[in-house]
Coordinates of C-alpha atoms and ligand atoms in Angstrom, one line a residue:
M1 CA -0.4 11.6 -1.0
R2 CA -3.7 12.0 1.0
I3 CA -3.4 12.4 4.8
D4 CA -6.4 12.1 7.1
V5 CA -6.1 12.8 10.8
V6 CA -8.8 11.9 13.4
S7 CA -8.5 13.6 16.8
I8 CA -10.6 15.2 19.5
F9 CA -8.3 18.2 19.1
P10 CA -8.3 19.1 15.4
D11 CA -6.8 22.5 16.2
Y12 CA -3.6 20.8 17.1
F13 CA -3.0 20.4 13.4
A14 CA -2.8 24.1 12.5
P15 CA 1.0 23.7 12.0
L16 CA 0.3 21.5 9.0
Q17 CA -0.3 24.8 7.1
L18 CA 3.2 26.1 8.0
S19 CA 6.7 25.6 6.6
L20 CA 7.6 22.8 4.2
V21 CA 4.5 20.7 5.0
G22 CA 2.3 23.8 4.3
K23 CA 4.1 24.3 1.0
A24 CA 3.7 20.7 0.1
I25 CA -0.1 21.1 0.6
E26 CA -0.1 24.3 -1.4
K27 CA 1.8 22.6 -4.2
G28 CA -0.7 19.8 -4.2
I29 CA 1.9 17.2 -3.3
V30 CA -0.1 16.4 -0.1
E31 CA -3.8 16.7 0.5
S32 CA -4.7 16.9 4.2
H33 CA -8.0 16.4 6.0
V34 CA -8.3 16.8 9.8
H35 CA -11.5 15.4 11.4
D36 CA -13.0 15.9 14.8
L37 CA -13.7 12.4 16.3
R38 CA -16.7 13.9 18.1
R39 CA -18.4 14.2 14.7
W40 CA -19.0 10.4 15.0
T41 CA -20.7 10.6 18.5
H42 CA -24.5 10.5 18.9
D43 CA -25.2 11.5 22.4
R44 CA -25.9 15.0 23.8
H45 CA -22.4 15.3 25.4
N46 CA -20.4 14.0 22.4
T47 CA -18.9 11.3 24.6
V48 CA -15.7 9.6 23.2
D49 CA -14.5 7.8 26.4
D50 CA -15.8 5.5 29.1
T51 CA -14.5 3.6 32.2
P52 CA -12.2 0.6 31.6
Y53 CA -13.6 -2.9 31.9
G54 CA -11.7 -4.6 34.7
G55 CA -11.4 -1.4 36.7
G56 CA -8.3 0.8 37.1
A57 CA -7.4 4.5 36.6
G58 CA -8.3 6.6 33.6
M59 CA -10.7 6.4 30.7
V60 CA -10.7 4.4 27.5
M61 CA -11.8 5.7 24.1
K62 CA -15.0 4.1 23.0
P63 CA -15.0 1.9 19.9
E64 CA -18.1 3.1 18.2
P65 CA -16.9 6.6 17.1
W66 CA -13.6 5.2 16.0
G67 CA -15.3 2.5 13.9
E68 CA -17.5 5.1 12.2
A69 CA -14.6 7.4 11.7
L70 CA -12.5 4.8 9.9
D71 CA -15.5 3.7 7.8
T72 CA -16.2 7.3 6.7
V73 CA -12.6 8.2 6.0
E74 CA -12.1 5.0 4.0
A75 CA -15.1 5.8 1.8
A76 CA -14.0 9.4 1.3
A77 CA -11.3 8.5 -1.3
P78 CA -10.3 5.6 -3.4
G79 CA -7.2 3.5 -2.8
P80 CA -5.9 1.4 0.0
M81 CA -5.3 3.3 3.2
T82 CA -2.5 2.9 5.8
V83 CA -3.7 3.5 9.3
I84 CA -1.1 4.8 11.8
V85 CA -1.9 4.6 15.5
P86 CA 0.6 6.6 17.6
T87 CA 1.1 4.7 20.9
P88 CA 3.9 4.4 23.4
A89 CA 3.3 0.6 23.2
G90 CA 4.1 0.6 19.4
R91 CA 7.2 -0.2 17.3
P92 CA 9.7 2.7 17.5
F93 CA 9.2 5.1 14.6
T94 CA 12.4 5.3 12.5
Q95 CA 13.7 6.9 9.3
T96 CA 13.3 3.5 7.6
I97 CA 9.6 3.5 8.5
A98 CA 9.3 7.1 7.4
Y99 CA 10.6 6.0 3.9
E100 CA 8.2 3.1 3.8
L101 CA 5.2 5.4 4.7
A102 CA 6.4 8.0 2.1
A103 CA 5.6 5.3 -0.6
K104 CA 2.0 4.9 0.5
P105 CA -0.8 6.7 -1.3
R106 CA -3.0 7.4 1.8
L107 CA -2.1 7.7 5.5
V108 CA -4.8 7.9 8.2
F109 CA -3.7 9.0 11.7
A110 CA -5.8 7.8 14.6
C111 CA -4.9 10.0 17.6
G112 CA -5.7 8.4 21.0
R113 CA -6.2 10.3 24.3
Y114 CA -6.8 9.1 27.9
E115 CA -5.6 5.5 28.3
G116 CA -5.8 4.9 24.6
I117 CA -8.3 3.4 22.2
D118 CA -10.4 0.3 22.9
Q119 CA -8.3 -2.7 21.7
R120 CA -11.1 -4.0 19.4
V121 CA -10.7 -0.9 17.2
L122 CA -7.0 -1.7 16.8
D123 CA -7.7 -5.4 16.1
H124 CA -10.4 -4.4 13.5
S125 CA -7.9 -2.0 11.9
H126 CA -5.2 -4.6 11.7
D127 CA -7.7 -7.1 10.1
T128 CA -9.0 -4.5 7.6
Y129 CA -6.2 -2.1 6.7
D130 CA -2.5 -1.9 6.6
T131 CA -2.1 -0.7 10.2
H132 CA 1.0 0.4 12.1
E133 CA 1.1 1.1 15.8
L134 CA 4.1 3.5 16.2
S135 CA 5.9 5.0 19.2
L136 CA 7.7 8.3 19.1
G137 CA 10.0 7.1 21.9
D138 CA 10.1 5.6 25.3
Y139 CA 8.1 8.2 27.1
V140 CA 4.4 9.0 27.5
L141 CA 2.6 12.0 25.9
N142 CA -0.9 13.1 26.7
G143 CA -2.2 12.3 23.2
G144 CA -1.3 11.1 19.7
E145 CA -1.4 14.6 18.1
V146 CA 2.2 15.5 18.7
A147 CA 3.4 12.1 17.6
A148 CA 1.2 12.3 14.4
L149 CA 2.6 15.8 13.6
A150 CA 6.2 14.4 14.0
I151 CA 5.5 11.4 11.8
I152 CA 3.7 13.5 9.2
E153 CA 6.7 16.0 9.0
A154 CA 9.2 13.2 8.8
V155 CA 7.3 11.5 6.0
V156 CA 6.2 14.5 3.9
R157 CA 9.8 15.9 3.7
L158 CA 10.8 12.7 1.9
L159 CA 8.2 13.2 -0.9
P160 CA 9.6 14.2 -4.2
G161 CA 9.5 18.0 -4.7
V162 CA 9.2 18.9 -1.0
I163 CA 12.8 19.6 -0.2
G164 CA 14.5 21.9 -2.6
N165 CA 17.8 20.0 -2.8
P166 CA 17.3 16.2 -2.5
D167 CA 21.0 15.8 -1.7
S168 CA 20.3 17.1 1.7
L169 CA 18.2 14.0 2.4
R170 CA 21.1 11.8 1.5
E171 CA 23.6 13.4 3.7
E172 CA 21.6 13.7 6.9
S173 CA 21.5 11.6 10.1
H174 CA 19.9 8.2 9.8
S175 CA 20.0 8.2 6.0
Q176 CA 20.9 4.9 4.4
D177 CA 23.2 6.7 2.0
N178 CA 25.1 7.8 5.1
D179 CA 25.2 4.2 6.5
A180 CA 22.5 5.4 9.0
L181 CA 25.1 7.3 11.0
L182 CA 24.6 10.6 12.7
E183 CA 25.5 13.6 10.6
Y184 CA 28.9 15.3 10.9
P185 CA 28.9 18.8 12.6
N186 CA 28.0 21.8 10.4
Y187 CA 29.5 25.3 10.2
T188 CA 28.8 28.5 8.3
K189 CA 30.3 32.0 8.2
P190 CA 32.0 33.8 9.9
P191 CA 35.2 31.7 10.2
Q192 CA 35.8 32.9 13.8
W193 CA 33.0 33.4 16.3
R194 CA 33.6 34.2 20.0
G195 CA 37.1 32.7 19.8
R196 CA 35.9 29.5 18.2
A197 CA 37.3 28.7 14.7
V198 CA 35.8 26.7 11.9
P199 CA 37.9 23.5 11.5
E200 CA 40.8 24.3 9.1
V201 CA 40.0 21.4 6.8
L202 CA 36.6 22.9 5.8
L203 CA 38.3 26.1 4.6
G204 CA 40.7 24.3 2.3
G205 CA 38.4 23.4 -0.6
N206 CA 39.8 19.9 -1.0
H207 CA 36.6 17.9 -1.4
A208 CA 38.1 14.5 -0.9
V209 CA 39.8 15.6 2.4
I210 CA 36.6 17.2 3.5
A211 CA 34.6 14.1 2.8
A212 CA 37.0 12.0 4.7
W213 CA 36.9 14.4 7.7
R214 CA 33.1 14.4 7.7
R215 CA 33.0 10.6 7.6
D216 CA 35.4 10.4 10.6
E217 CA 33.3 13.0 12.5
A218 CA 30.1 11.1 11.7
L219 CA 31.6 7.9 13.0
R220 CA 33.1 9.6 16.1
R221 CA 29.8 11.2 17.0
T222 CA 27.8 8.0 16.4
L223 CA 30.1 6.0 18.5
A224 CA 29.9 8.5 21.3
R225 CA 26.2 9.2 21.2
R226 CA 24.5 6.3 19.6
P227 CA 26.8 3.2 19.5
D228 CA 23.6 1.1 18.9
L229 CA 23.5 2.5 15.4
I230 CA 26.9 1.0 14.4
V231 CA 26.2 -2.5 13.2
D232 CA 28.5 -5.1 14.7
P233 CA 29.9 -7.1 11.7
E234 CA 29.9 -10.3 13.9
Ligands
LIG301 N1 -2.1 4.0 28.6 C1 -1.2 4.1 27.5 C2 0.0 3.3 27.8 O1 0.4 3.1 28.9 O2 0.6 2.7 26.8 C3 -0.7 5.6 27.4 C4 -1.8 6.5 26.9 S1 -1.2 8.1 26.6 C5 -1.5 8.9 28.1 C6 -2.5 8.8 25.5 C7 -2.2 8.7 24.1 O3 -1.0 9.5 23.8 C8 -1.9 7.4 23.5 O4 -3.1 6.7 23.1 C9 -1.1 7.8 22.2 O5 -2.0 8.1 21.2 C10 -0.3 9.0 22.7 N2 1.1 8.7 23.0 C11 1.6 8.8 24.3 N3 2.9 8.5 24.3 C12 3.2 8.3 23.0 C13 4.4 7.9 22.3 N4 5.6 7.8 23.0 N5 4.4 7.7 21.0 C14 3.3 7.9 20.3 N6 2.1 8.2 20.9 C15 2.1 8.4 22.2

């Protein structure tokens, strides 16, 4: 998979070199290219924003640098590209969308700042490319960089060869194999810690009983914390 990121803060993406995503890049599973949007400005001050038509607070990202950025990134490699625009006004990003994006050959992240990107860039992108406006949650960040990093990490860990034991993807929270429930609680050694014991059932070695206990715990947790995840059969 090829990942391109366009941002006015390319240094934000240094963490891509770390941990599992960094290893995926080292192994050649992922190729990443981070671009400074200001490269596509043509004035002395490298201006990327301007005042909003209609008035109001804040600045809006100008369309011209974004248009050139998308054209250049598209021409840089073959194959259809999927453009991801992080925005609090987008569809909520979910594990299901992470799986869909993990099947794409090329992802391009357009990281907005200020009040966001001129709407015509988004309209052009929807008309020209497979484009997804995605929100990390119902709150507002200063820019799309943190959201892009989160989406990249969620997607890259699903690519074959990135996680050592693929079973861990099946058993975790939001996995379809786990009926999209939250994961059961996890414990490791020692069996006693500060007066707290590991649940007896996990020490017994009876796999069927352990599986049933974990299923109950996953259901209990999901009902308590995220009842919206439990589909009503009605
Ligand atoms: N004016 C925009 C609005 O009210 O919808 C908010 C702009 S926000 C200050 C600047 C940038 O941060 C956005 O263009 C987007 O790239 C990013 N951003 C902020 N919150 C986000 C969220 N919840 N999910 C994804 N991206 C977000």
